[in-house]
Coordinates of N, CA and C and ligand atoms in Angstrom, one line a residue:
M1 N 0.9 -1.2 0.0 CA 0.0 0.0 0.0 C 0.9 1.4 0.0
E2 N 0.4 2.1 -0.8 CA 1.3 3.4 -1.1 C 0.8 4.5 0.1
I3 N 1.7 5.0 0.8 CA 1.2 6.1 1.9 C 1.7 7.3 1.4
S4 N 1.1 8.4 1.1 CA 1.6 9.7 0.7 C 1.6 10.6 1.7
P5 N 2.8 11.5 1.8 CA 2.8 12.3 3.0 C 1.6 13.3 3.1
T6 N 1.3 13.7 4.3 CA 0.3 14.6 4.6 C 0.7 16.0 4.0
R7 N -0.4 16.6 3.2 CA -0.2 18.1 2.8 C -0.9 19.1 3.5
P8 N -0.3 20.3 3.8 CA -0.9 21.5 4.3 C -2.3 21.6 3.8
D9 N -3.3 22.1 4.5 CA -4.7 22.4 4.0 C -4.4 23.6 3.1
K10 N -5.4 24.2 2.4 CA -5.5 25.2 1.4 C -4.1 25.4 0.8
S11 N -3.8 24.5 0.1 CA -2.3 24.7 -0.6 C -2.5 23.9 -2.1
Q12 N -1.7 24.6 -3.1 CA -1.8 23.9 -4.2 C -0.2 23.7 -4.8
V13 N -0.1 22.6 -5.7 CA 1.3 22.4 -6.2 C 1.7 23.6 -6.9
L14 N 2.7 24.0 -6.7 CA 3.5 25.1 -7.7 C 4.4 24.5 -8.7
Y15 N 5.4 23.6 -8.2 CA 6.3 22.8 -9.0 C 6.2 21.4 -8.5
T16 N 6.1 20.4 -9.5 CA 6.1 19.0 -9.0 C 7.5 18.7 -9.0
G17 N 7.7 17.3 -8.4 CA 9.1 16.9 -8.0 C 9.9 16.7 -9.4
K18 N 9.0 16.4 -10.4 CA 9.8 16.4 -11.9 C 10.3 17.7 -12.4
E19 N 9.3 18.8 -12.2 CA 9.8 20.0 -12.7 C 11.0 20.5 -11.8
I20 N 11.1 20.2 -10.6 CA 12.2 20.8 -9.8 C 13.4 19.8 -10.1
A21 N 13.2 18.7 -10.5 CA 14.4 17.9 -11.0 C 15.1 18.5 -12.3
V22 N 14.0 18.7 -13.1 CA 14.6 19.4 -14.4 C 15.5 20.6 -14.0
T23 N 14.8 21.7 -13.2 CA 15.4 22.9 -13.0 C 16.7 22.7 -12.3
V24 N 16.9 21.7 -11.3 CA 18.2 21.5 -10.4 C 19.2 21.1 -11.5
E25 N 18.8 20.2 -12.5 CA 19.7 19.9 -13.5 C 20.2 20.9 -14.4
R26 N 19.3 21.9 -14.5 CA 19.6 23.0 -15.4 C 20.6 24.0 -14.6
M27 N 20.5 24.2 -13.4 CA 21.2 25.0 -12.5 C 22.7 24.4 -12.3
A28 N 22.7 23.1 -12.1 CA 24.0 22.3 -12.2 C 24.7 22.4 -13.4
G29 N 24.1 22.7 -14.6 CA 24.9 22.8 -15.8 C 25.4 24.2 -15.8
E30 N 24.6 25.1 -15.3 CA 25.1 26.5 -15.2 C 26.2 26.7 -14.3
I31 N 26.2 26.1 -13.3 CA 27.2 26.1 -12.1 C 28.5 25.6 -12.7
S32 N 28.4 24.3 -13.4 CA 29.5 23.6 -14.3 C 30.2 24.5 -15.3
T33 N 29.5 25.2 -15.9 CA 29.9 26.2 -17.0 C 30.9 27.3 -16.2
V34 N 30.4 27.8 -15.2 CA 31.1 28.7 -14.6 C 32.4 28.2 -13.9
Y35 N 32.3 27.3 -13.3 CA 33.5 26.7 -12.4 C 34.3 25.7 -13.2
G36 N 33.8 25.0 -14.3 CA 34.7 24.2 -15.1 C 35.0 22.9 -14.1
N37 N 36.3 22.6 -14.2 CA 36.8 21.7 -13.4 C 37.4 22.0 -12.0
E38 N 37.3 23.6 -11.8 CA 37.5 24.0 -10.3 C 36.9 23.3 -9.2
E39 N 37.7 22.8 -8.2 CA 37.2 22.3 -6.9 C 36.3 23.4 -6.2
I40 N 35.1 23.0 -5.7 CA 34.3 24.0 -5.1 C 33.9 23.7 -3.7
T41 N 33.6 24.5 -2.8 CA 32.9 24.2 -1.5 C 31.7 24.5 -1.4
V42 N 30.7 23.5 -1.4 CA 29.2 24.0 -1.4 C 28.8 24.2 0.2
V43 N 28.3 25.3 0.4 CA 27.8 25.4 1.8 C 26.3 25.6 1.9
A44 N 25.7 24.4 2.5 CA 24.1 24.4 2.6 C 23.7 25.2 3.6
V45 N 22.7 26.1 3.5 CA 22.2 26.8 4.7 C 21.0 25.8 5.2
L46 N 21.2 25.6 6.4 CA 20.1 24.6 7.0 C 19.1 25.3 7.6
H47 N 18.0 24.8 7.8 CA 17.5 23.4 7.3 C 17.1 23.3 5.9
G48 N 16.6 24.6 5.6 CA 15.9 24.4 4.4 C 16.4 24.1 3.3
A49 N 17.8 24.2 2.8 CA 18.5 23.9 1.7 C 18.9 22.4 1.6
L50 N 18.7 21.8 2.7 CA 19.1 20.4 2.7 C 18.9 19.4 1.6
I51 N 17.5 19.6 1.2 CA 17.1 18.5 -0.1 C 17.5 19.1 -1.1
F52 N 17.5 20.3 -1.6 CA 18.0 21.0 -2.7 C 19.3 20.7 -2.9
C53 N 20.2 21.0 -1.9 CA 21.6 20.7 -1.9 C 22.0 19.5 -2.3
A54 N 21.3 18.3 -1.6 CA 21.6 17.0 -1.8 C 21.5 16.7 -3.2
D55 N 20.3 17.2 -3.8 CA 19.9 16.8 -5.1 C 21.1 17.6 -6.2
L56 N 21.2 18.9 -5.9 CA 22.0 19.8 -6.7 C 23.6 19.1 -6.6
M57 N 24.0 18.7 -5.7 CA 25.4 18.2 -5.5 C 25.8 17.0 -6.3
R58 N 24.5 16.3 -6.4 CA 24.6 14.9 -7.1 C 24.8 15.1 -8.7
E59 N 24.4 16.4 -9.1 CA 24.4 16.8 -10.5 C 25.7 17.4 -10.9
L60 N 26.5 17.8 -10.0 CA 27.9 18.4 -10.2 C 29.0 17.2 -10.4
D61 N 30.0 17.5 -11.4 CA 30.9 16.7 -12.0 C 32.2 17.0 -11.3
M62 N 32.2 18.1 -10.9 CA 33.6 18.6 -10.6 C 34.0 18.2 -9.0
K63 N 35.0 18.1 -8.4 CA 35.4 17.9 -7.2 C 34.5 18.8 -6.1
V64 N 33.7 18.2 -5.2 CA 33.1 19.3 -4.3 C 33.1 18.7 -2.9
Q65 N 33.3 19.8 -2.1 CA 33.4 19.5 -0.7 C 32.1 20.1 -0.2
L66 N 31.8 19.7 0.9 CA 30.4 19.9 1.5 C 30.6 20.7 3.0
E67 N 30.0 21.7 3.2 CA 30.0 22.4 4.7 C 28.5 22.7 4.9
T68 N 28.1 23.1 6.1 CA 26.8 23.5 6.4 C 26.8 24.9 7.3
V69 N 25.9 25.6 7.2 CA 25.8 26.8 8.2 C 24.2 26.9 8.6
T70 N 24.1 27.2 9.8 CA 22.5 27.4 10.4 C 22.2 29.0 10.3
A71 N 21.3 29.1 9.7 CA 20.8 30.5 9.9 C 19.1 30.4 10.2
S72 N 19.0 31.3 11.2 CA 17.6 31.4 11.2 C 17.1 32.9 11.6
S73 N 15.8 33.2 11.1 CA 15.6 34.8 11.2 C 14.2 34.7 12.1
Y74 N 14.3 35.6 13.0 CA 13.1 35.7 14.0 C 12.4 37.0 13.6
H75 N 11.4 37.2 12.7 CA 10.8 38.4 12.6 C 9.5 38.6 13.6
G76 N 10.2 38.8 14.9 CA 9.2 38.9 16.1 C 8.5 40.4 16.0
A77 N 7.4 40.6 16.6 CA 6.7 41.7 16.6 C 7.5 42.9 17.3
S78 N 8.3 42.5 18.3 CA 9.1 43.4 18.8 C 10.2 44.1 18.0
T79 N 10.4 43.6 16.8 CA 11.4 44.2 15.9 C 11.0 44.2 14.5
T80 N 11.4 45.4 14.0 CA 11.0 45.6 12.5 C 12.0 45.0 11.6
S81 N 13.2 45.0 12.1 CA 14.3 44.6 11.2 C 14.5 43.3 10.9
G82 N 13.9 42.4 12.1 CA 14.0 41.0 11.9 C 15.5 40.5 12.5
E83 N 15.5 40.0 13.8 CA 16.8 39.4 14.4 C 17.2 38.3 13.5
L84 N 18.4 38.3 13.4 CA 19.0 37.1 12.5 C 20.2 36.5 13.3
S85 N 20.2 35.2 13.4 CA 21.2 34.5 13.9 C 22.0 33.8 13.0
V86 N 23.2 34.0 12.7 CA 24.0 33.2 11.6 C 25.3 32.7 12.2
R87 N 25.6 31.5 12.2 CA 26.9 31.0 12.7 C 27.6 30.0 11.6
V88 N 28.8 30.7 11.3 CA 29.6 29.9 10.5 C 30.7 29.1 11.1
Q89 N 30.3 28.0 11.5 CA 31.5 27.1 12.4 C 32.4 26.5 11.4
C90 N 32.3 26.6 10.0 CA 33.2 25.9 9.1 C 34.1 26.7 8.6
A91 N 34.5 28.1 9.3 CA 35.4 29.1 8.9 C 36.6 28.6 8.2
D92 N 37.3 27.7 8.8 CA 38.6 27.1 8.3 C 38.5 26.6 7.0
Q93 N 37.4 26.0 6.9 CA 37.3 25.1 5.6 C 37.0 26.1 4.3
L94 N 36.8 27.3 4.7 CA 36.2 28.2 3.5 C 37.5 29.2 3.0
V95 N 38.5 29.2 3.7 CA 39.7 30.1 3.3 C 40.2 29.6 2.1
D96 N 40.3 30.6 1.2 CA 40.9 30.5 -0.2 C 40.2 29.3 -1.0
R97 N 39.0 29.2 -0.7 CA 38.1 28.3 -1.5 C 37.1 28.9 -2.4
H98 N 36.6 28.1 -3.3 CA 35.5 28.6 -4.3 C 34.4 28.4 -3.5
V99 N 33.7 29.2 -3.0 CA 32.5 28.9 -2.0 C 31.3 29.1 -2.8
L100 N 30.3 28.1 -2.8 CA 29.1 28.3 -3.3 C 28.1 28.1 -2.2
L101 N 27.3 29.4 -2.0 CA 26.2 29.2 -0.7 C 25.1 28.5 -1.5
V102 N 24.5 27.6 -0.8 CA 23.3 27.1 -1.3 C 22.0 27.4 -0.5
E103 N 21.1 28.1 -0.8 CA 20.0 28.3 -0.2 C 18.6 28.2 -0.9
D104 N 17.6 27.7 -0.1 CA 16.3 27.5 -0.4 C 15.7 28.5 -1.1
I105 N 15.5 29.7 -0.4 CA 14.9 30.8 -0.9 C 15.2 32.0 -0.7
L106 N 15.5 32.8 -1.6 CA 16.1 34.4 -1.4 C 14.6 35.2 -1.1
D107 N 14.2 35.5 -0.1 CA 13.1 36.4 0.3 C 13.5 37.8 0.4
T108 N 13.6 38.4 1.7 CA 14.0 39.8 1.8 C 15.5 40.1 1.5
G109 N 16.1 39.0 1.5 CA 17.7 38.8 1.2 C 18.6 39.2 2.8
R110 N 17.8 39.2 3.6 CA 18.6 39.7 4.9 C 19.5 38.4 5.2
T111 N 18.9 37.1 5.2 CA 19.7 36.1 5.5 C 21.2 36.0 4.8
L112 N 20.9 36.1 3.3 CA 22.3 35.9 2.6 C 23.0 37.1 2.7
S113 N 22.4 38.2 2.8 CA 23.4 39.5 3.0 C 24.4 39.2 4.0
R114 N 23.8 38.7 5.4 CA 24.6 38.6 6.4 C 25.4 37.5 6.2
L115 N 25.0 36.5 5.6 CA 25.9 35.2 5.4 C 27.2 35.5 4.5
S116 N 26.7 36.3 3.6 CA 27.8 36.5 2.3 C 28.8 37.4 3.1
A117 N 28.5 38.5 4.0 CA 29.4 39.2 4.8 C 30.3 38.4 5.6
E118 N 29.6 37.4 6.2 CA 30.4 36.7 7.2 C 31.5 35.8 6.3
V119 N 31.0 35.2 5.2 CA 31.9 34.4 4.4 C 33.0 35.3 3.8
M120 N 32.6 36.5 3.3 CA 33.6 37.2 2.6 C 34.8 37.5 3.6
A121 N 34.3 37.8 5.0 CA 35.4 38.0 5.9 C 36.5 36.9 6.0
I122 N 35.9 35.7 5.8 CA 36.8 34.5 5.8 C 37.9 34.5 4.7
K123 N 37.6 35.2 3.8 CA 38.6 35.5 2.6 C 38.4 34.2 1.6
P124 N 37.4 33.9 1.1 CA 37.3 32.7 0.1 C 38.1 33.0 -1.2
K125 N 38.3 32.3 -2.1 CA 38.9 32.5 -3.3 C 37.8 33.2 -4.3
S126 N 36.5 32.8 -4.1 CA 35.5 33.3 -4.7 C 34.1 32.9 -3.9
L127 N 33.1 33.8 -4.0 CA 31.8 33.5 -3.4 C 30.6 33.7 -4.5
R128 N 29.9 32.8 -4.6 CA 28.6 32.7 -5.4 C 27.4 32.2 -4.7
I129 N 26.2 32.6 -5.1 CA 25.1 32.1 -4.4 C 24.1 31.3 -5.2
A130 N 23.9 30.1 -4.9 CA 22.6 29.4 -5.7 C 21.3 29.4 -4.7
A131 N 20.3 29.9 -5.4 CA 18.9 29.8 -4.6 C 17.9 29.1 -5.5
L132 N 17.3 27.9 -4.9 CA 16.2 27.4 -5.7 C 15.3 28.4 -6.1
L133 N 14.7 29.1 -5.2 CA 13.5 30.0 -5.3 C 13.9 31.4 -5.1
D134 N 13.2 32.4 -5.7 CA 13.8 33.9 -5.6 C 12.3 34.7 -5.6
K135 N 12.1 35.3 -4.5 CA 11.0 36.4 -4.6 C 11.6 37.7 -4.7
P136 N 11.9 38.3 -5.9 CA 12.6 39.5 -6.0 C 11.8 40.6 -5.5
E137 N 10.4 40.7 -5.5 CA 9.7 41.9 -5.0 C 9.7 41.9 -3.5
R138 N 10.3 41.0 -2.9 CA 10.2 41.1 -1.4 C 11.6 41.5 -0.8
R139 N 12.5 41.8 -1.7 CA 14.0 42.2 -1.4 C 14.0 43.4 -0.6
V140 N 14.7 43.7 0.5 CA 15.0 44.8 1.3 C 16.6 45.0 1.1
T141 N 17.1 43.9 0.8 CA 18.9 44.2 0.9 C 19.2 44.2 -0.6
D142 N 20.5 44.8 -1.0 CA 21.0 44.7 -2.3 C 21.6 43.4 -2.6
I143 N 21.1 42.1 -2.8 CA 21.7 41.1 -3.0 C 21.0 40.4 -4.1
T144 N 21.9 39.5 -5.1 CA 21.1 38.7 -6.0 C 21.9 37.5 -6.0
A145 N 21.2 36.3 -6.5 CA 21.8 35.0 -6.5 C 22.2 35.0 -7.9
D146 N 23.5 34.2 -8.0 CA 24.2 34.0 -9.3 C 23.4 32.8 -10.0
F147 N 22.8 32.0 -9.3 CA 22.1 30.9 -10.0 C 20.7 30.8 -9.3
V148 N 19.6 31.0 -10.1 CA 18.3 31.0 -9.5 C 17.5 29.9 -10.2
G149 N 16.7 29.0 -9.4 CA 15.8 27.9 -10.0 C 14.6 28.5 -10.5
F150 N 13.8 29.1 -9.7 CA 12.6 29.6 -10.1 C 12.4 30.9 -9.4
S151 N 11.9 32.0 -10.3 CA 11.5 33.3 -9.7 C 10.0 33.3 -9.5
I152 N 9.6 33.7 -8.2 CA 8.2 33.5 -7.9 C 7.6 34.9 -7.3
P153 N 6.5 35.0 -7.5 CA 5.8 36.1 -6.9 C 5.7 36.0 -5.2
D154 N 5.1 36.9 -4.4 CA 5.1 36.8 -3.0 C 4.2 35.9 -2.5
L155 N 4.6 34.6 -2.5 CA 3.9 33.5 -2.0 C 4.5 32.9 -0.8
F156 N 3.8 32.3 0.2 CA 4.4 31.3 1.1 C 4.4 30.0 0.5
V157 N 5.5 29.4 0.4 CA 5.7 28.0 -0.1 C 6.3 27.1 0.9
V158 N 6.0 25.7 0.7 CA 6.5 24.7 1.5 C 6.8 23.6 0.8
G159 N 7.7 22.5 1.3 CA 7.9 21.3 0.5 C 9.1 21.5 0.0
Y160 N 9.9 20.2 -0.4 CA 11.3 20.3 -1.0 C 12.3 20.9 -0.1
G161 N 12.0 20.6 1.3 CA 13.1 21.4 2.3 C 12.5 22.6 3.0
L162 N 11.5 23.2 2.4 CA 10.9 24.4 3.1 C 9.7 24.0 3.8
D163 N 9.5 24.7 5.1 CA 8.6 24.3 6.2 C 7.7 25.3 6.5
L164 N 6.7 24.6 7.3 CA 5.8 25.5 8.0 C 5.6 25.1 9.4
D165 N 6.2 25.9 10.1 CA 6.5 25.4 11.6 C 7.1 24.0 11.6
G166 N 8.1 23.9 11.1 CA 8.9 22.8 11.1 C 8.3 21.6 10.4
R167 N 7.3 21.8 9.6 CA 6.6 20.6 8.9 C 6.7 20.7 7.4
Y168 N 6.4 19.7 6.8 CA 6.3 19.6 5.4 C 7.4 19.5 4.5
R169 N 8.7 19.6 5.1 CA 9.9 19.6 4.4 C 10.3 18.5 3.5
N170 N 9.4 17.3 3.9 CA 9.6 16.0 3.2 C 8.6 15.7 1.9
L171 N 7.8 17.0 1.6 CA 7.1 16.8 0.4 C 8.0 16.9 -0.8
P172 N 7.7 16.0 -1.8 CA 8.6 16.1 -3.0 C 8.4 17.2 -3.9
E173 N 7.4 17.8 -3.8 CA 7.0 19.1 -4.7 C 6.7 20.2 -3.9
I174 N 6.8 21.4 -4.5 CA 6.8 22.6 -3.8 C 5.3 23.1 -3.9
R175 N 4.8 23.6 -2.9 CA 3.4 24.0 -2.7 C 3.3 25.4 -2.3
A176 N 2.3 26.0 -2.9 CA 2.0 27.5 -2.3 C 0.9 27.2 -1.2
I177 N 0.9 28.1 -0.2 CA -0.1 28.1 0.8 C -1.0 29.4 0.8
H178 N -2.3 29.2 0.7 CA -3.2 30.4 0.5 C -3.4 30.8 1.8
S179 N -3.3 32.4 1.9 CA -3.5 33.1 3.3 C -4.8 33.4 3.3
Ligands
5GP1 P1 15.1 36.2 3.8 O1 16.3 36.5 4.8 O2 15.8 36.3 2.5 O3 14.2 37.3 4.3 O4 14.6 35.0 4.3 C1 15.2 33.7 3.7 C2 14.6 32.6 4.6 O5 13.3 32.7 5.1 C3 14.7 31.4 3.8 O6 15.9 30.8 3.9 C4 13.6 30.7 4.5 O7 14.0 29.8 5.5 C5 12.6 31.7 5.0 N1 11.5 31.9 3.8 C6 11.4 32.9 3.1 N2 10.3 32.8 2.3 C7 9.6 31.7 2.7 C8 8.7 30.9 2.0 O8 7.8 31.2 1.2 N3 8.4 29.7 2.6 C9 9.1 29.0 3.7 N4 9.0 27.9 4.2 N5 10.3 29.9 4.2 C10 10.6 31.0 3.5
MG2 MG1 16.6 29.1 4.7

């Protein structure tokens, strides 16, 4: 008997697992074109980019090392800027390396702006960003991804690593939730 994972109420499929796979393959092609055979260090921004990063890495043919960082933003009522906690524990592994930050979604840009600054301070050989999803109209900082999977309007999405209160990361598709 096949049991499918629970979907959130009032949601609809935005991208199927197959559509995501095609896009991840296309992104890997773009990444390979830029780096050629240079070794890179992929840095997955946890938890959201876990699934995307795992699939993306397996489409890359050059030598790849993997590190992770944890970023969480708290957009509490008490703050308008959004407190952001970023920890780069793998600093030693990024010095003089071609670093590719892999993120699930680029929204306001605060997370990746902070992370990019932290990583640049470590003095990598180069720094680029791959984001599966991009919501350009939400941006409040001056940051763009070098590799983008899907550019989407201002929707809240879950699945393929993205959560709602910690759930639905295991969905193979990306769904938009109606508010
Ligand atoms: P930013 O700092 O760019 O505003 O936020 C990026 C982070 O916010 C993402 O890494 C992700 O964790 C979260 N986020 C932004 N938009 C969405 C969304 O539509 N769905 C989910 N699940 N998380 C989102
Ligand atoms: Mg994230």
